[in-house]
CSV table of C-alpha atoms in Angstrom, one decimal:
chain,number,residue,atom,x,y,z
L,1,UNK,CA,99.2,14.9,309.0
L,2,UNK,CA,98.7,11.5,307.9
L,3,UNK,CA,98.5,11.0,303.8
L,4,UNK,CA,95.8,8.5,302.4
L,5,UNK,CA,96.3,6.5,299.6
L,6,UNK,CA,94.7,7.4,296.7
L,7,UNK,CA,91.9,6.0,294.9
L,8,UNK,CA,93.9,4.7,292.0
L,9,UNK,CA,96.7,3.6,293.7
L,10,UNK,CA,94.5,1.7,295.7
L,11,UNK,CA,92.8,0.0,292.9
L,12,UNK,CA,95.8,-0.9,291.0
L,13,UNK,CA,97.2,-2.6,294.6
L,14,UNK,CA,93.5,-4.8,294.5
L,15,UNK,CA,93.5,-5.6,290.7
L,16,UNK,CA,97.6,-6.4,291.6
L,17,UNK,CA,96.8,-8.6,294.1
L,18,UNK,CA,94.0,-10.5,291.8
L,19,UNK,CA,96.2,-10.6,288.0
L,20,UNK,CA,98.6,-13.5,289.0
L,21,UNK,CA,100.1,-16.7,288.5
L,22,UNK,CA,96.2,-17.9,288.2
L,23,UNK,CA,96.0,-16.5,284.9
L,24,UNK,CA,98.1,-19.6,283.5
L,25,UNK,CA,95.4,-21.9,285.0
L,26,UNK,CA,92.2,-20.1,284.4
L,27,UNK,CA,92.2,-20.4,280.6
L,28,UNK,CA,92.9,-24.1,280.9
L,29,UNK,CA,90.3,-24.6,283.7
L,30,UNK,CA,87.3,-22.9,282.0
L,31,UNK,CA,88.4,-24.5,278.4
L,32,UNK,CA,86.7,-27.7,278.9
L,33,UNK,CA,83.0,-25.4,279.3
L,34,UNK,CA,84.2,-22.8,276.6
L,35,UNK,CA,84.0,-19.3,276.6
L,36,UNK,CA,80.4,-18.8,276.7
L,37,UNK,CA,79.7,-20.5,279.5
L,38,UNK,CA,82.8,-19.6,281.1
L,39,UNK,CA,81.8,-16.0,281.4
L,40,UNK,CA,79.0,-16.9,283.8
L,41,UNK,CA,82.1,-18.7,285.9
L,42,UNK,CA,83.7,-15.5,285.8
L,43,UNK,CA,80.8,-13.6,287.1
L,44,UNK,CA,79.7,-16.0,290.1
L,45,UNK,CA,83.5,-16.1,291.2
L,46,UNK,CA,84.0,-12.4,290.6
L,47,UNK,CA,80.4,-11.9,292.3
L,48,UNK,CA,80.7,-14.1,295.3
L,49,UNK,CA,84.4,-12.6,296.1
L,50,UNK,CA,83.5,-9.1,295.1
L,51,UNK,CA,80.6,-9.6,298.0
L,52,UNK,CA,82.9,-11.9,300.5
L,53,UNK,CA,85.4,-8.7,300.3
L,54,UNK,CA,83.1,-5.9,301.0
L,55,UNK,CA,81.4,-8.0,304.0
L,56,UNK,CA,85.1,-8.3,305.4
L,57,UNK,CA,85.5,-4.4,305.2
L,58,UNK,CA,82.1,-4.0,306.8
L,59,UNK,CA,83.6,-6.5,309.8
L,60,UNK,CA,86.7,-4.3,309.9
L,61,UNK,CA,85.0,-1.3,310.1
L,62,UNK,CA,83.9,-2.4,313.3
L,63,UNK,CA,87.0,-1.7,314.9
L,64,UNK,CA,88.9,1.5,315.5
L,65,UNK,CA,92.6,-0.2,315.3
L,66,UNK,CA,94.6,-2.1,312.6
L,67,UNK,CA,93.2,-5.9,312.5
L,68,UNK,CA,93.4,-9.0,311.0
L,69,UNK,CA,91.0,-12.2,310.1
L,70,UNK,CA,92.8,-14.0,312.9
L,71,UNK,CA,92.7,-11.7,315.4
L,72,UNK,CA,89.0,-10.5,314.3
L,73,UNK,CA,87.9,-14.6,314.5
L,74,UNK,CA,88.8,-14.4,318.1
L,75,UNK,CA,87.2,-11.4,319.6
L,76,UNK,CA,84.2,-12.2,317.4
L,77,UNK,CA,84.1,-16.3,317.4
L,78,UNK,CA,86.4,-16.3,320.4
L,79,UNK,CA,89.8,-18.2,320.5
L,80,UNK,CA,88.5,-21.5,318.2
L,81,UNK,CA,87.8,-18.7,315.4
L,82,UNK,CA,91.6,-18.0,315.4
L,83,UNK,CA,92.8,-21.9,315.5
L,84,UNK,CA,90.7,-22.2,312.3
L,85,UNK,CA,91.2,-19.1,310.5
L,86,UNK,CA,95.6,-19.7,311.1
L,87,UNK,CA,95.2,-23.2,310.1
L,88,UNK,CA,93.4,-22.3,306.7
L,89,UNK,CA,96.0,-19.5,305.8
L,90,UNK,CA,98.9,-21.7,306.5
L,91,UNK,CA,96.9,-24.6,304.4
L,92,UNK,CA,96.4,-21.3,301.9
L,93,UNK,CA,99.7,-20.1,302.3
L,94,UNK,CA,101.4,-23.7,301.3
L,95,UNK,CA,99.5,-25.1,298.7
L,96,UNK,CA,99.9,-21.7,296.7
L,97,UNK,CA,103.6,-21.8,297.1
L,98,UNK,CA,103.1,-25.4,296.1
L,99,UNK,CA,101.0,-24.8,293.1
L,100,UNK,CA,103.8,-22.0,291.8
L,101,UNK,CA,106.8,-24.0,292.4
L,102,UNK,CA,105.8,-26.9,290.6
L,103,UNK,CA,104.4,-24.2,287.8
L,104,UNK,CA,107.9,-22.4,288.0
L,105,UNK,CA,109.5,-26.3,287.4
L,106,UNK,CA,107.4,-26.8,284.6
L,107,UNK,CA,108.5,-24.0,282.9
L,108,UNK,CA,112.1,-24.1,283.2
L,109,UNK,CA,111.8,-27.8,282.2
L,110,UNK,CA,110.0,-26.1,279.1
L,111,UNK,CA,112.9,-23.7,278.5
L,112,UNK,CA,116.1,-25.0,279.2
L,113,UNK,CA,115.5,-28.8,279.0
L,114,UNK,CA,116.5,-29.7,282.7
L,115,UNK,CA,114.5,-31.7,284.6
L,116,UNK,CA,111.3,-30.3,286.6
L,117,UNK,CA,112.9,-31.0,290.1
L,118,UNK,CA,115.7,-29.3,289.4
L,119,UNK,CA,114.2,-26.1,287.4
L,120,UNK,CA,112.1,-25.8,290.6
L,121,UNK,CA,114.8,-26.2,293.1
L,122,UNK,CA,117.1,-23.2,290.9
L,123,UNK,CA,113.8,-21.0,291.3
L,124,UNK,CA,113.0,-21.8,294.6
L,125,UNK,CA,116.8,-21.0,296.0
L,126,UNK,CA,117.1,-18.1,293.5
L,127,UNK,CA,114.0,-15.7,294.1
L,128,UNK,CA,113.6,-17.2,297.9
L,129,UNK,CA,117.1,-14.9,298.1
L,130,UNK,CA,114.7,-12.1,297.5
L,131,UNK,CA,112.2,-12.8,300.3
L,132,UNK,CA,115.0,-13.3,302.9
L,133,UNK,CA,116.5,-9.8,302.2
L,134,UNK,CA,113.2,-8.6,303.3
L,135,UNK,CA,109.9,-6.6,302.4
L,136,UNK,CA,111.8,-3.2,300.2
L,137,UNK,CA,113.9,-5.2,298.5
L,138,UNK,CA,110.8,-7.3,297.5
L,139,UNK,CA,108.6,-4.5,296.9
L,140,UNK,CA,111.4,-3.2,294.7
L,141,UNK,CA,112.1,-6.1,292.3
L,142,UNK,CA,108.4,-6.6,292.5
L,143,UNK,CA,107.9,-3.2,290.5
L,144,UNK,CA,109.7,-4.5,287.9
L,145,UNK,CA,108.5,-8.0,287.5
L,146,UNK,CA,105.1,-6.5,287.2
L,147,UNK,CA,106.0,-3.9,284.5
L,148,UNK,CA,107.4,-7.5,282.7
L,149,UNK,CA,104.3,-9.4,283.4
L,150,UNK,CA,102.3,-5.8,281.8
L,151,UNK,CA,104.4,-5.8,279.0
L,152,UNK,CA,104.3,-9.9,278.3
L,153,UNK,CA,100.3,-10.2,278.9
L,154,UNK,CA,99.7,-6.7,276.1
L,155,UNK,CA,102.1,-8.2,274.0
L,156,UNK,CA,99.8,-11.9,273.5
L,157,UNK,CA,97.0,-10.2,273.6
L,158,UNK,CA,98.0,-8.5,270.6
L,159,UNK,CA,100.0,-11.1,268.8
L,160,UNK,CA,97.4,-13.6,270.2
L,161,UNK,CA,94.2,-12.0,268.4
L,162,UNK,CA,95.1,-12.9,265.1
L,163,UNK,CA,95.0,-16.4,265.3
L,164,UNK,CA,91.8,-16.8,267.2
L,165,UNK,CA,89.5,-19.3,265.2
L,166,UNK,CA,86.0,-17.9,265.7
L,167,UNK,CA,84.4,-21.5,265.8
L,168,UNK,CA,86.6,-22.7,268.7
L,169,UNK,CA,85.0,-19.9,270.8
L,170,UNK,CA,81.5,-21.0,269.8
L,171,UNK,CA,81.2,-24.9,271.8
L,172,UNK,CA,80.2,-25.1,275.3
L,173,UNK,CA,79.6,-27.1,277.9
L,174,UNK,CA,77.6,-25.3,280.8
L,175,UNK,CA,77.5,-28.4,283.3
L,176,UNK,CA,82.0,-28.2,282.6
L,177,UNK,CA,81.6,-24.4,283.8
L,178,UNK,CA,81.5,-25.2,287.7
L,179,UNK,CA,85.1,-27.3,287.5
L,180,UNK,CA,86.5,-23.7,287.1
L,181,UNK,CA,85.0,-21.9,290.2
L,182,UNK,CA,88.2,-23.0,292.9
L,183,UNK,CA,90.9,-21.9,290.5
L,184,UNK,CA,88.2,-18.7,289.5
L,185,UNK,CA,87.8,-17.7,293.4
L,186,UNK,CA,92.0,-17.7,293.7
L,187,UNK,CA,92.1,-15.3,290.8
L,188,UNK,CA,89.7,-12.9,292.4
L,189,UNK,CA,91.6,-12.9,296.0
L,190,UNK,CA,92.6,-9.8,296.8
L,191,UNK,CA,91.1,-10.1,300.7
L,192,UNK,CA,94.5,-10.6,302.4
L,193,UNK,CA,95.0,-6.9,301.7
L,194,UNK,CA,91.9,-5.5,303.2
L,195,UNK,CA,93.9,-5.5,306.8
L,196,UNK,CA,96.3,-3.2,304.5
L,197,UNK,CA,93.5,-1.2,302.3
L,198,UNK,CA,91.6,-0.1,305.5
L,199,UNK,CA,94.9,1.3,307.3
L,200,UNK,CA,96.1,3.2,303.9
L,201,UNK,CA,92.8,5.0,303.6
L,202,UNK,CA,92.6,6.1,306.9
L,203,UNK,CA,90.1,3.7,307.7
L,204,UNK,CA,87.5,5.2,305.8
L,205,UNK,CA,85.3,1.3,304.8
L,206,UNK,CA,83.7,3.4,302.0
L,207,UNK,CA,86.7,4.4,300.0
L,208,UNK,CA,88.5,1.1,300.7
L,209,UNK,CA,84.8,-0.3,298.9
L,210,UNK,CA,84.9,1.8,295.7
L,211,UNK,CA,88.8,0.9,295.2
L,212,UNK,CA,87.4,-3.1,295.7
L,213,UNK,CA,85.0,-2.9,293.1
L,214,UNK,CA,87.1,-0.7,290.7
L,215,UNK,CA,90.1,-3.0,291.1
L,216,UNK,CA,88.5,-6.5,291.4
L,217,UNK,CA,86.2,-4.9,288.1
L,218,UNK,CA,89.3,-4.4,286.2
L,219,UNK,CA,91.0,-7.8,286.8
L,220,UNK,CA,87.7,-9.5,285.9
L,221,UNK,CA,88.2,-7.9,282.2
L,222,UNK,CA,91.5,-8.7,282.3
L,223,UNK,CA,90.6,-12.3,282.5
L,224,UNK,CA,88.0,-12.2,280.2
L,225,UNK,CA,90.3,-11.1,277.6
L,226,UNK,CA,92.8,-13.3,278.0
L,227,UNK,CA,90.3,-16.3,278.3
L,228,UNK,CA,89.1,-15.3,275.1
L,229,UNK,CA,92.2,-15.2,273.1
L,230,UNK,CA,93.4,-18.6,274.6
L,231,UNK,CA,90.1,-20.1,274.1
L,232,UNK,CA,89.8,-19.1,271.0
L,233,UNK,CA,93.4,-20.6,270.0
L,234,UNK,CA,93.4,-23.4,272.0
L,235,UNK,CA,91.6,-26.7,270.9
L,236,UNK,CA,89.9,-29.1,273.0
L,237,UNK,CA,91.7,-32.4,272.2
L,238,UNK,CA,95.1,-32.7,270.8
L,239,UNK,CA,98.6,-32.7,271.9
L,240,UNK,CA,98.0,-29.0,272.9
L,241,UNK,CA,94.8,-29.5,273.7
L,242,UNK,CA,92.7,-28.2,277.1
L,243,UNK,CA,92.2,-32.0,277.8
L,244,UNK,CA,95.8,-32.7,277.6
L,245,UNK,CA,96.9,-29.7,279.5
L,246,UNK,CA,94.3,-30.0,282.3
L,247,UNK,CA,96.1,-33.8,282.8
L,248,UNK,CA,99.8,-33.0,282.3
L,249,UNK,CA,98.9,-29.5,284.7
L,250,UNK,CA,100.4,-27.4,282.0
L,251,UNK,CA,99.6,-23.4,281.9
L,252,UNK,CA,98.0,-21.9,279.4
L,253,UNK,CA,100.8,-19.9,277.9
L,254,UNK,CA,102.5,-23.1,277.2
L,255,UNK,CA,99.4,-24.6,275.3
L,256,UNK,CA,99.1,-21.4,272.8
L,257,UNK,CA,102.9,-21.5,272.4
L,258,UNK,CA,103.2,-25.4,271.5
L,259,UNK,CA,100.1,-25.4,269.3
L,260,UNK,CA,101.3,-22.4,267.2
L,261,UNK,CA,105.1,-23.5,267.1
L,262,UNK,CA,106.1,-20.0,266.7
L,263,UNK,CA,109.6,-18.3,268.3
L,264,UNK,CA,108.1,-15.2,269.4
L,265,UNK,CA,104.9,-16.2,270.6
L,266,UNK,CA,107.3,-18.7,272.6
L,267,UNK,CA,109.3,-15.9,273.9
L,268,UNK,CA,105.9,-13.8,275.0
L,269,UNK,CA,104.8,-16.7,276.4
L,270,UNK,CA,107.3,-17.6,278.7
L,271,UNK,CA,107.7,-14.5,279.4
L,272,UNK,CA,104.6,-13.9,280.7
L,273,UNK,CA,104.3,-17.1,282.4
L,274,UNK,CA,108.0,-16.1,284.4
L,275,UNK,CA,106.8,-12.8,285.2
L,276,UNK,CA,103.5,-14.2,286.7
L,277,UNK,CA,104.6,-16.9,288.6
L,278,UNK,CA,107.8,-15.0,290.3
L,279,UNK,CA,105.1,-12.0,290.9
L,280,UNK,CA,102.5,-14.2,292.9
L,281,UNK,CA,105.4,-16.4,294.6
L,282,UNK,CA,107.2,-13.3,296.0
L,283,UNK,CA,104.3,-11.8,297.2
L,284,UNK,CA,102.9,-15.2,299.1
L,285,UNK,CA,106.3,-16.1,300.4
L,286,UNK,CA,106.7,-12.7,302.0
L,287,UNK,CA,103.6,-13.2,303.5
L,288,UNK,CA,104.0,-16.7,304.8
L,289,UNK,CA,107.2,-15.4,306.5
L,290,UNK,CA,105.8,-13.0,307.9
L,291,UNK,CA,102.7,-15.0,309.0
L,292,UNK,CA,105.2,-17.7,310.6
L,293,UNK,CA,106.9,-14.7,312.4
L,294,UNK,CA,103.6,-14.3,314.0
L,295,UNK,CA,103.0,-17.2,315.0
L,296,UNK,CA,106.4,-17.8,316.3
L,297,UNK,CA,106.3,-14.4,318.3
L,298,UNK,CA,109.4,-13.6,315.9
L,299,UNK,CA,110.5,-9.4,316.4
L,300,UNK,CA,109.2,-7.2,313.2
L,301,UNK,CA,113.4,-6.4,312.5
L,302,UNK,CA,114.1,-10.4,312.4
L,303,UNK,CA,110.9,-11.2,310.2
L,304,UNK,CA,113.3,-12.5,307.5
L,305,UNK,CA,115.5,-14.9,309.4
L,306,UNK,CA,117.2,-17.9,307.6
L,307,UNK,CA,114.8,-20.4,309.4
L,308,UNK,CA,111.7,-18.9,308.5
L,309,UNK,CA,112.5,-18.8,305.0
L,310,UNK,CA,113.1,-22.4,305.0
L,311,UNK,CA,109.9,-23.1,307.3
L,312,UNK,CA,107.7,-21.0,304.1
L,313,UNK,CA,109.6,-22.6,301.3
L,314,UNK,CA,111.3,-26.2,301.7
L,315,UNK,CA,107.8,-28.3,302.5
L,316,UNK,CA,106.0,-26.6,299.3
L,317,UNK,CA,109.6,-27.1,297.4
L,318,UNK,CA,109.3,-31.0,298.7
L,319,UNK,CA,105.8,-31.3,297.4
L,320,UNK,CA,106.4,-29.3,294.3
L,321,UNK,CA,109.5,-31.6,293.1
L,322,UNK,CA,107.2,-35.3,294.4
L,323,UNK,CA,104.2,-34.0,292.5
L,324,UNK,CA,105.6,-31.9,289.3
L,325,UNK,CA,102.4,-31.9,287.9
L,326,UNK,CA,100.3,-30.4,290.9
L,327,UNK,CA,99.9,-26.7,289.5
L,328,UNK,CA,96.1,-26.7,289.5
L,329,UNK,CA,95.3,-29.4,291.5
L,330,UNK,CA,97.4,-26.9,294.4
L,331,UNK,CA,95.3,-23.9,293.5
L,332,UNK,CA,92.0,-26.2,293.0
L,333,UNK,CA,92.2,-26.9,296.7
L,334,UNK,CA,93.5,-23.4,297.5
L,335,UNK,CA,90.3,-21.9,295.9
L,336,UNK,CA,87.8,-25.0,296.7
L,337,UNK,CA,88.7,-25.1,299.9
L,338,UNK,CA,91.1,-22.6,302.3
L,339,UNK,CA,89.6,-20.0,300.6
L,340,UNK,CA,86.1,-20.6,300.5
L,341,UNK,CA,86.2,-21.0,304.2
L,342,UNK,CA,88.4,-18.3,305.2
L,343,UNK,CA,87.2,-15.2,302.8
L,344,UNK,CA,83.3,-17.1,302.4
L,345,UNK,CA,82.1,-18.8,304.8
L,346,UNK,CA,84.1,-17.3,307.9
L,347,UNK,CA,83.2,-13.7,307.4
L,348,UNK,CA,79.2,-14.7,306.9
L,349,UNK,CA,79.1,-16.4,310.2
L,350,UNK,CA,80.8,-13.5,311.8
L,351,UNK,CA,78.9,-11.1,310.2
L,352,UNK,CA,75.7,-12.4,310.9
L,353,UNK,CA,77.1,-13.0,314.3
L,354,UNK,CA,77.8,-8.8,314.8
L,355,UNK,CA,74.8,-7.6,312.9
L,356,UNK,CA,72.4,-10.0,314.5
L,357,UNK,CA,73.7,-11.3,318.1
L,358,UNK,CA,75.9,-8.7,319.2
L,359,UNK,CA,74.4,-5.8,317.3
L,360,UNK,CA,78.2,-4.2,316.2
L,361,UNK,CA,77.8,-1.1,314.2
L,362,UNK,CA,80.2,-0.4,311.9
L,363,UNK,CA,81.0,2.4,309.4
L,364,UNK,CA,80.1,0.3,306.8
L,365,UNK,CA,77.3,-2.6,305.8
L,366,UNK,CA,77.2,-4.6,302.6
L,367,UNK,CA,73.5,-4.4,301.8
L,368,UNK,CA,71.1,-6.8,301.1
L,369,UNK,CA,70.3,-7.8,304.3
L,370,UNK,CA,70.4,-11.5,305.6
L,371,UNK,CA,69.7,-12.6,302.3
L,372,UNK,CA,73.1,-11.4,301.0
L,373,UNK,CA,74.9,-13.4,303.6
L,374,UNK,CA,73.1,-16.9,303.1
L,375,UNK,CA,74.2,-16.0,299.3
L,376,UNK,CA,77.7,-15.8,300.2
L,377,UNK,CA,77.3,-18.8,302.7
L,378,UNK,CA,75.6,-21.0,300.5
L,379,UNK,CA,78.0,-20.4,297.3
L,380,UNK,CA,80.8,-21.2,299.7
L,381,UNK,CA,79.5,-24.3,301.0
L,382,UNK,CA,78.4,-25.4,297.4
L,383,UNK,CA,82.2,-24.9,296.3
L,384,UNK,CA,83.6,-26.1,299.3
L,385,UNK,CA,81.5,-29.4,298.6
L,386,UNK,CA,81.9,-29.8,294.8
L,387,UNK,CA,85.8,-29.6,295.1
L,388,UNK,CA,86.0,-31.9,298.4
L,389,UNK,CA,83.2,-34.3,296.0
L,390,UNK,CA,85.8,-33.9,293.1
L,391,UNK,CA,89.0,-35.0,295.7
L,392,UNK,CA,87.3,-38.2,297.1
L,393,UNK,CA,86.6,-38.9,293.4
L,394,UNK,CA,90.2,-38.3,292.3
């Protein structure tokens, strides 16, 4: 007999795949609106990918075997629904591995006092080892990065509260808030594991929805307690400052440790900043492997072939060492765009496609009718927009 995952197994796995190396740009993102009106980017982004999520599981529960976006484009699009949706998670794939190399250079730069290139070169080689040895060694090491990246974030939260100036948390700028939605949407993705979530729950769309909204639920408050300890430490001009870091790309661990100057905080920050960034760019070089293996029509047994790994990891490596700086600029058009196409705007147009056209039933349907879906298409398209505005501007 088959065993099911359970429900908060299943959650921890969503809110896993959310709590990431994003949580060193969020804080600097959403710093130039403040907190206050940062919250209401936290709940559009959590909102819009929360929705996006569940109208994917209400796709998948369409079909009776183990799928994926790709593969769903094509029998639902047809065969230029699979062109686009490969492209975008290639585009997805890359410019995260980008965005947490060059982070990863950064902050070996910051520790050790070697150039960026080479601090991301050291990582790059060193964990890559990792993702060529395969998917349980991974999952293995992974366990215990994660228990680091636990301990790290509890431990600034709690050294972190006691030097939060109340005032700081009190400016706003509402019209800032929207700069933050790309980087916001990459903090909430968890959708590359629905393919995953549906097979380890037997399927059953409804369970894999109430482990969505409990996990994507707790990583929202995660965030929101993080932004508010940085936010409220963290000026907006200064050598430290938002401004300053949003230039120079720097995370927001590094900000709260150079303003307060303090060892330990140094230690906890770095720390935390390690953990997060070797976390996310396990998990997304694993994946890109094994989405080149795929495409290549490479055997399951050989997924983790010398070539591959340099395919996944010597372009991003390229770009990370040209462009040291490119951290949230990466996940900007990560968010802004791949993923506001793939996980928004993609699953709408099928959607509407099955419910309306086709008339697919499903297990599951989001509710809300057609209005929920022009919701979910229109937020997307407004990101998509604003960040491709804010690129032709740059």
């Amino acid at each position: 007999m088959k065993q099911t995952g359970t429900f908060i197994g299943s959650m921890l796995l969503i809110a896993g795949s959310c709590i990431g190396a994003g949580m060193l740009a969020v804080p600097i993102t959403t710093g130039q609106a403040g907190f206050i009106p940062s919250i209401f980017s936290f709940l559009i982004a959590w909102a819009f990918m929360l929705l996006s999520g569940l109208l994917i599981v209400e796709i998948h529960s369409t079909f009776k075997e183990r799928v994926n976006i790709g593969s769903i484009a094509e029998k639902i699009i047809g065969p230029s629904g699979r062109i686009l949706s490969w492209i975008l998670y290639l585009f997805l794939f890359y410019s995260l591995l980008i965005a947490y190399i060059s982070g990863s250079g950064s902050l070996i730069h910051t520790t050790f006092s070697i150039p960026k290139w080479l601090g991301a070169t050291i990582f790059t080689a060193g964990f890559g080892m990792l993702a060529y040895r395969g998917t349980r060694v991974v999952d293995h090491w992974n366990r215990l990065f994660m228990l680091g990246k636990i301990v790290t974030y509890i431990g600034m939260i709690i050294l972190g509260f006691q030097y939060i100036q109340p005032h700081l948390l009190k400016r706003g700028d509402p019209i800032a808030a929207f700069d933050s939605l790309p980087v916001l949407v990459i903090a909430f993705g968890f959708h590359n594991m629905i393919p995953t979530m549906m097979h380890y729950m037997d399927q059953d769309a409804k369970k894999v929805r109430k482990t969505i909204i409990a996990g994507s639920l707790f990583a929202l408050i995660v965030y929101l307690i993080w932004d508010l300890v940085v936010l409220g430490i963290v000026p907006l001009e200064g050598q430290w400052g938002i401004v300053e870091s949003l230039k120079r790309g720097r995370q927001a661990s590094d900000a709260v440790a150079g303003l307060l100057g303090l060892s330990w905080v140094s230690t906890f920050a770095e720390g935390l900043a390690f953990f997060a960034l070797l976390s996310s760019f396990l998990a997304q070089t694993l994946a890109l492997i094994h989405f080149l293996a795929d495409a290549f029509k490479v055997k399951h047994e050989k997924h983790e072939t010398v070539p591959l790994c340099f395919l996944a990891l010597v372009p991003p490596l390229i770009m990370g060492t040209i462009y040291p700086n490119i951290f949230i600029h990466a996940l900007n058009f990560a968010g802004g765009v791949c993923t506001v196409i793939l996980f928004g705007i993609l699953p709408a147009i099928m959607a509407w496609k099955g419910r309306y056209k086709d008339k697919t039933i499903g297990t599951y349907q989001l509710g809300g009718g057609k209005a929920t879906l022009i919701s979910i298409f229109a937020v997307a398209v407004f990101i998509l927009v604003f960040q491709i505005t804010k690129m032709i501007d740059v």
